[in-house]
Every structure is written in structure tokens, then in C-alpha cells.
PDB file of C-alpha atoms in Angstrom:
ATOM      1  CA  UNK A 501     -67.086 -35.852 -21.179  1.00  0.00           C
ATOM      2  CA  UNK A 502     -70.476 -34.919 -19.179  1.00  0.00           C
ATOM      3  CA  UNK A 503     -72.979 -35.607 -22.255  1.00  0.00           C
ATOM      4  CA  UNK A 504     -70.831 -38.892 -22.821  1.00  0.00           C
ATOM      5  CA  UNK A 505     -71.547 -40.038 -18.984  1.00  0.00           C
ATOM      6  CA  UNK A 506     -75.234 -39.134 -19.275  1.00  0.00           C
ATOM      7  CA  UNK A 507     -75.685 -41.031 -22.295  1.00  0.00           C
ATOM      8  CA  UNK A 508     -74.039 -44.020 -20.720  1.00  0.00           C
ATOM      9  CA  UNK A 509     -76.462 -43.534 -17.517  1.00  0.00           C
ATOM     10  CA  UNK A 510     -79.519 -43.423 -19.360  1.00  0.00           C
ATOM     11  CA  UNK A 511     -78.506 -46.299 -21.778  1.00  0.00           C
ATOM     12  CA  UNK A 512     -77.767 -48.364 -19.030  1.00  0.00           C
ATOM     13  CA  UNK A 513     -80.563 -47.522 -16.832  1.00  0.00           C
ATOM     14  CA  UNK A 514     -82.629 -48.030 -19.960  1.00  0.00           C
ATOM     15  CA  UNK A 515     -81.926 -51.835 -19.881  1.00  0.00           C
ATOM     16  CA  UNK A 516     -82.701 -52.453 -16.408  1.00  0.00           C
ATOM     17  CA  UNK A 517     -80.124 -54.175 -15.241  1.00  0.00           C
ATOM     18  CA  UNK A 518     -79.581 -56.072 -11.884  1.00  0.00           C
ATOM     19  CA  UNK A 519     -76.383 -54.983 -10.985  1.00  0.00           C
ATOM     20  CA  UNK A 520     -74.124 -52.699 -12.574  1.00  0.00           C
ATOM     21  CA  UNK A 521     -70.045 -53.210 -12.360  1.00  0.00           C
ATOM     22  CA  UNK A 522     -67.738 -49.968 -13.300  1.00  0.00           C
ATOM     23  CA  UNK A 523     -64.494 -51.553 -13.891  1.00  0.00           C
ATOM     24  CA  UNK A 524     -62.455 -48.418 -13.215  1.00  0.00           C
ATOM     25  CA  UNK A 525     -59.865 -46.600 -15.539  1.00  0.00           C
ATOM     26  CA  UNK A 526     -62.505 -43.468 -15.234  1.00  0.00           C
ATOM     27  CA  UNK A 527     -59.931 -40.960 -14.980  1.00  0.00           C
ATOM     28  CA  UNK A 528     -55.852 -40.637 -14.628  1.00  0.00           C
ATOM     29  CA  UNK A 529     -55.480 -37.171 -13.019  1.00  0.00           C
ATOM     30  CA  UNK A 530     -56.107 -35.855  -9.410  1.00  0.00           C
ATOM     31  CA  UNK A 531     -60.198 -35.333  -8.557  1.00  0.00           C
ATOM     32  CA  UNK A 532     -60.783 -31.736  -9.323  1.00  0.00           C
ATOM     33  CA  UNK A 533     -64.157 -29.850  -9.219  1.00  0.00           C
ATOM     34  CA  UNK A 534     -64.271 -30.559 -13.546  1.00  0.00           C
ATOM     35  CA  UNK A 535     -64.148 -34.521 -12.814  1.00  0.00           C
ATOM     36  CA  UNK A 536     -66.657 -34.526 -10.185  1.00  0.00           C
ATOM     37  CA  UNK A 537     -69.070 -32.653 -12.325  1.00  0.00           C
ATOM     38  CA  UNK A 538     -68.226 -35.156 -15.207  1.00  0.00           C
ATOM     39  CA  UNK A 539     -68.520 -37.637 -12.836  1.00  0.00           C
ATOM     40  CA  UNK A 540     -71.552 -36.531 -11.254  1.00  0.00           C
ATOM     41  CA  UNK A 541     -74.034 -38.445 -13.832  1.00  0.00           C
ATOM     42  CA  UNK A 542     -72.713 -41.979 -13.007  1.00  0.00           C
ATOM     43  CA  UNK A 543     -74.356 -41.479  -9.367  1.00  0.00           C
ATOM     44  CA  UNK A 544     -77.566 -41.760 -11.243  1.00  0.00           C
ATOM     45  CA  UNK A 545     -76.888 -45.364 -12.323  1.00  0.00           C
ATOM     46  CA  UNK A 546     -79.614 -47.565 -10.831  1.00  0.00           C
ATOM     47  CA  UNK A 547     -79.793 -51.361 -10.416  1.00  0.00           C
ATOM     48  CA  UNK A 548     -81.645 -53.164  -7.663  1.00  0.00           C
ATOM     49  CA  UNK A 549     -78.556 -55.480  -6.507  1.00  0.00           C
ATOM     50  CA  UNK A 550     -76.181 -52.353  -7.173  1.00  0.00           C
ATOM     51  CA  UNK A 551     -73.836 -50.626  -8.683  1.00  0.00           C
ATOM     52  CA  UNK A 552     -70.236 -51.616  -8.036  1.00  0.00           C
ATOM     53  CA  UNK A 553     -66.995 -49.968  -8.981  1.00  0.00           C
ATOM     54  CA  UNK A 554     -63.532 -51.007  -8.925  1.00  0.00           C
ATOM     55  CA  UNK A 555     -60.313 -49.181  -9.594  1.00  0.00           C
ATOM     56  CA  UNK A 556     -58.503 -49.627 -12.815  1.00  0.00           C
ATOM     57  CA  UNK A 557     -54.722 -48.453 -13.435  1.00  0.00           C
ATOM     58  CA  UNK A 558     -55.220 -44.965 -14.600  1.00  0.00           C
ATOM     59  CA  UNK A 559     -57.052 -44.057 -11.099  1.00  0.00           C
ATOM     60  CA  UNK A 560     -53.776 -45.311  -9.313  1.00  0.00           C
ATOM     61  CA  UNK A 561     -51.779 -43.323 -11.663  1.00  0.00           C
ATOM     62  CA  UNK A 562     -52.521 -39.874  -9.994  1.00  0.00           C
ATOM     63  CA  UNK A 563     -54.702 -39.258  -6.695  1.00  0.00           C
ATOM     64  CA  UNK A 564     -56.166 -42.869  -5.743  1.00  0.00           C
ATOM     65  CA  UNK A 565     -56.761 -41.619  -2.420  1.00  0.00           C
ATOM     66  CA  UNK A 566     -58.510 -38.610  -3.858  1.00  0.00           C
ATOM     67  CA  UNK A 567     -60.987 -41.136  -5.760  1.00  0.00           C
ATOM     68  CA  UNK A 568     -61.043 -43.104  -2.575  1.00  0.00           C
ATOM     69  CA  UNK A 569     -62.568 -40.333  -0.752  1.00  0.00           C
ATOM     70  CA  UNK A 570     -65.053 -38.848  -3.496  1.00  0.00           C
ATOM     71  CA  UNK A 571     -66.489 -42.433  -4.065  1.00  0.00           C
ATOM     72  CA  UNK A 572     -66.598 -43.098  -0.463  1.00  0.00           C
ATOM     73  CA  UNK A 573     -67.200 -40.138   1.455  1.00  0.00           C
ATOM     74  CA  UNK A 574     -69.028 -37.588  -0.923  1.00  0.00           C
ATOM     75  CA  UNK A 575     -72.366 -37.215  -2.063  1.00  0.00           C
ATOM     76  CA  UNK A 576     -74.272 -38.213  -4.276  1.00  0.00           C
ATOM     77  CA  UNK A 577     -71.404 -40.800  -4.995  1.00  0.00           C
ATOM     78  CA  UNK A 578     -71.300 -42.638  -1.244  1.00  0.00           C
ATOM     79  CA  UNK A 579     -74.903 -42.888  -1.205  1.00  0.00           C
ATOM     80  CA  UNK A 580     -75.104 -44.716  -4.760  1.00  0.00           C
ATOM     81  CA  UNK A 581     -72.355 -46.749  -5.268  1.00  0.00           C
ATOM     82  CA  UNK A 582     -70.295 -49.250  -3.638  1.00  0.00           C
ATOM     83  CA  UNK A 583     -66.294 -48.996  -4.212  1.00  0.00           C
ATOM     84  CA  UNK A 584     -64.611 -52.484  -4.055  1.00  0.00           C
ATOM     85  CA  UNK A 585     -60.783 -52.425  -3.324  1.00  0.00           C
ATOM     86  CA  UNK A 586     -59.662 -56.175  -2.999  1.00  0.00           C
ATOM     87  CA  UNK A 587     -62.872 -56.956  -2.194  1.00  0.00           C
ATOM     88  CA  UNK A 588     -66.054 -58.802  -3.603  1.00  0.00           C
ATOM     89  CA  UNK A 589     -69.446 -58.951  -3.711  1.00  0.00           C
ATOM     90  CA  UNK A 590     -71.656 -62.410  -4.136  1.00  0.00           C
ATOM     91  CA  UNK A 591     -75.007 -61.350  -5.836  1.00  0.00           C
ATOM     92  CA  UNK A 592     -77.827 -64.244  -5.599  1.00  0.00           C
ATOM     93  CA  UNK A 593     -80.397 -63.898  -8.056  1.00  0.00           C
ATOM     94  CA  UNK A 594     -83.906 -65.838  -6.662  1.00  0.00           C
ATOM     95  CA  UNK A 595     -82.388 -68.012  -4.189  1.00  0.00           C
ATOM     96  CA  UNK A 596     -79.676 -69.544  -6.576  1.00  0.00           C
ATOM     97  CA  UNK A 597     -75.985 -69.328  -6.653  1.00  0.00           C
ATOM     98  CA  UNK A 598     -75.703 -66.767  -9.590  1.00  0.00           C
ATOM     99  CA  UNK A 599     -74.490 -69.516 -11.911  1.00  0.00           C
ATOM    100  CA  UNK A 600     -78.164 -71.434 -12.775  1.00  0.00           C
TER     101      UNK A 600
END
């Protein structure tokens, strides 16, 4: 619920991560105002190298287009996280390949 999402955001932000990856299975129902409200704290995730999300199988059960629109077009999500679908991002830290 909303308090769980806010706890997770506070906990993750408190760890000062370089990047955050949300790997899907957030919900398996169509996007509704209730889901927007419950997901709203996720827009508060902060990491200097970005906040990324990919879909899991649950988002693909119902309403994947709704989630795509929510995360790519609607505020506050579109401004604060990057939705990756069949894509990747290479993050470099201190001019290394990230593996050092």
C-alpha cells in the first residue's frame, strides 16, 4: 500500500544509492487513480545516476499500455524515472566500465 511504498522510498533514499532499478511486478491490474496514488511515492526515489524501471510479467497481464503511459507521460513519474523496455543503460562510475 501507500505506507509500504513510502517506507521503501525513504529506506532506499537513505542509503544514497548511485542508481536504482525497479524490476517490475508492481501491479497486475489496469492503472486506476488508486494505483496512481499508491505508486506516487516511487516518483520520490533519488539517485544521481538515475531511477530505472522495467516491466515484469504482472504488468503484462492487464493494462501494460496504461503502465507505459503512466511512466512515460504522466507527472510525476515521467520526470523522475526511466522506463526501459528491451533496452539497456550503461552506467559509468569515475570513468570506469562499472566493473572495476
